CSV table of C-alpha atoms in Angstrom, one decimal:
chain,number,residue,atom,x,y,z
M,1,GLN,CA,0.0,0.0,0.0
M,2,VAL,CA,1.5,3.3,-1.1
M,3,GLN,CA,1.5,6.0,1.5
M,4,LEU,CA,2.7,9.6,1.7
M,5,VAL,CA,2.7,10.8,5.3
M,6,GLU,CA,3.4,14.5,6.0
M,7,SER,CA,4.6,15.9,9.3
M,8,GLY,CA,6.2,19.0,10.7
M,9,GLY,CA,3.4,21.5,10.4
M,10,GLY,CA,2.5,23.8,13.3
M,11,LEU,CA,2.0,27.4,14.4
M,12,VAL,CA,4.9,29.8,13.9
M,13,GLN,CA,5.3,33.6,14.0
M,14,ALA,CA,5.9,35.6,10.9
M,15,GLY,CA,9.5,35.5,9.9
M,16,GLY,CA,10.0,32.1,11.5
M,17,SER,CA,10.8,28.7,9.9
M,18,LEU,CA,9.4,25.2,9.7
M,19,ARG,CA,10.5,22.0,8.0
M,20,LEU,CA,7.9,19.7,6.6
M,21,SER,CA,8.6,16.0,5.9
M,22,CYS,CA,6.9,13.6,3.6
M,23,ALA,CA,7.7,10.0,4.3
M,24,ALA,CA,7.0,7.8,1.2
M,25,SER,CA,6.4,4.0,1.5
M,26,GLY,CA,4.9,1.1,-0.4
M,27,ARG,CA,6.8,1.3,-3.6
M,28,THR,CA,10.0,2.5,-5.2
M,29,PHE,CA,9.9,6.2,-5.9
M,30,SER,CA,13.2,6.6,-7.7
M,31,SER,CA,11.5,7.3,-11.0
M,32,TYR,CA,8.9,9.6,-9.6
M,33,ALA,CA,8.7,13.4,-9.1
M,34,MET,CA,7.7,14.6,-5.7
M,35,GLY,CA,5.9,17.9,-5.0
M,36,TRP,CA,4.5,20.1,-2.3
M,37,PHE,CA,1.1,21.8,-2.7
M,38,ARG,CA,-0.9,24.0,-0.3
M,39,GLN,CA,-4.5,24.9,0.1
M,40,ALA,CA,-5.7,27.9,2.1
M,41,PRO,CA,-9.4,28.2,3.3
M,42,GLY,CA,-11.6,29.2,0.5
M,43,LYS,CA,-8.9,28.8,-2.1
M,44,GLU,CA,-7.8,26.2,-4.6
M,45,ARG,CA,-4.9,23.9,-4.1
M,46,GLU,CA,-1.8,25.5,-5.5
M,47,PHE,CA,1.7,24.3,-6.4
M,48,VAL,CA,4.6,25.2,-4.1
M,49,ALA,CA,7.6,23.2,-5.1
M,50,ALA,CA,8.6,19.9,-6.9
M,51,MET,CA,11.7,17.8,-7.7
M,52,ARG,CA,12.6,14.5,-9.1
M,53,TRP,CA,14.0,11.8,-6.9
M,54,SER,CA,16.9,11.2,-9.3
M,55,THR,CA,18.2,14.7,-9.7
M,56,ASP,CA,18.6,17.9,-7.8
M,57,TYR,CA,16.6,19.9,-10.3
M,58,ALA,CA,13.7,21.6,-8.5
M,59,ASN,CA,10.9,24.0,-9.5
M,60,TYR,CA,9.2,26.6,-7.2
M,61,ALA,CA,6.2,28.8,-7.3
M,62,ASP,CA,7.2,32.5,-7.6
M,63,SER,CA,5.6,33.2,-4.2
M,64,VAL,CA,8.1,31.0,-2.4
M,65,LYS,CA,11.3,31.3,-4.4
M,66,GLY,CA,14.2,32.2,-2.2
M,67,ARG,CA,12.3,31.3,1.0
M,68,PHE,CA,11.4,27.6,0.5
M,69,THR,CA,13.7,24.7,-0.4
M,70,ILE,CA,12.6,21.2,-1.4
M,71,SER,CA,15.0,18.4,-0.9
M,72,ARG,CA,15.1,14.6,-0.5
M,73,ASP,CA,16.8,11.9,1.5
M,74,ILE,CA,17.0,8.9,-0.7
M,75,ALA,CA,18.0,6.5,2.0
M,76,LYS,CA,15.1,7.6,4.2
M,77,ASN,CA,12.6,7.8,1.3
M,78,THR,CA,11.6,11.2,2.6
M,79,VAL,CA,11.1,14.6,0.9
M,80,TYR,CA,11.4,17.8,2.8
M,81,LEU,CA,10.2,21.4,2.5
M,82,GLU,CA,12.3,23.8,4.4
M,83,MET,CA,10.3,27.0,4.8
M,84,ASN,CA,12.0,30.2,6.0
M,85,SER,CA,10.9,33.8,6.3
M,86,LEU,CA,7.3,32.6,6.7
M,87,LYS,CA,4.5,35.1,6.1
M,88,PRO,CA,0.8,35.0,7.2
M,89,GLU,CA,-0.2,34.3,3.6
M,90,ASP,CA,1.7,31.0,3.7
M,91,THR,CA,-0.9,29.7,6.1
M,92,ALA,CA,-2.5,26.6,4.5
M,93,VAL,CA,-2.7,22.9,4.6
M,94,TYR,CA,0.4,21.5,2.9
M,95,TYR,CA,0.2,18.3,0.9
M,96,CYS,CA,2.8,16.0,-0.5
M,97,ALA,CA,2.3,14.4,-3.9
M,98,ALA,CA,4.0,12.0,-6.2
M,99,SER,CA,3.8,11.7,-10.0
M,100,ARG,CA,5.3,9.0,-12.2
M,101,ILE,CA,5.0,11.0,-15.4
M,102,GLY,CA,6.2,14.6,-15.3
M,103,PHE,CA,6.0,16.8,-12.2
M,104,PRO,CA,2.9,16.5,-10.1
M,105,THR,CA,0.2,19.0,-10.5
M,106,SER,CA,-2.8,19.9,-8.4
M,107,THR,CA,-5.1,18.0,-10.8
M,108,ARG,CA,-2.8,15.2,-11.9
M,109,SER,CA,-0.8,13.3,-9.4
M,110,ASP,CA,-0.6,9.6,-8.7
M,111,TYR,CA,-0.5,9.8,-4.9
M,112,TRP,CA,-1.3,12.3,-2.2
M,113,GLY,CA,-0.6,12.6,1.5
M,114,GLN,CA,-3.2,13.6,4.0
M,115,GLY,CA,-1.8,17.1,4.6
M,116,THR,CA,-0.3,19.0,7.5
M,117,GLN,CA,-1.5,22.4,8.8
M,118,VAL,CA,0.9,25.3,8.7
M,119,THR,CA,-0.3,28.5,10.5
M,120,VAL,CA,1.7,31.7,10.4
M,121,SER,CA,0.7,34.4,12.9
M,122,SER,CA,1.4,38.1,12.3
């Protein structure tokens, strides 16, 4: 059974940092691309960052460039999202996703995690 399990969310003040983790299990993800998405109340789910397991190439939404970093630990089968200089507008439920073909998108991904809440207070 394939599982993506996010953790690391919480409440943080503006300007603070959090690191989210996405533990992947149930299959080999070496040929997959992994991504982070977020959904704020009343808004659609939006792309945050993505990378392939096999390379260091990563892609970011303009709103998080320079503040967020996606990375992976192949040995631990875990993807991370390091979030710095957090802003109240970063408040959302953050989801991990995996896609076998291309980068995951909000409407086309093979697997999704259950999400973890990130709240940034002003």
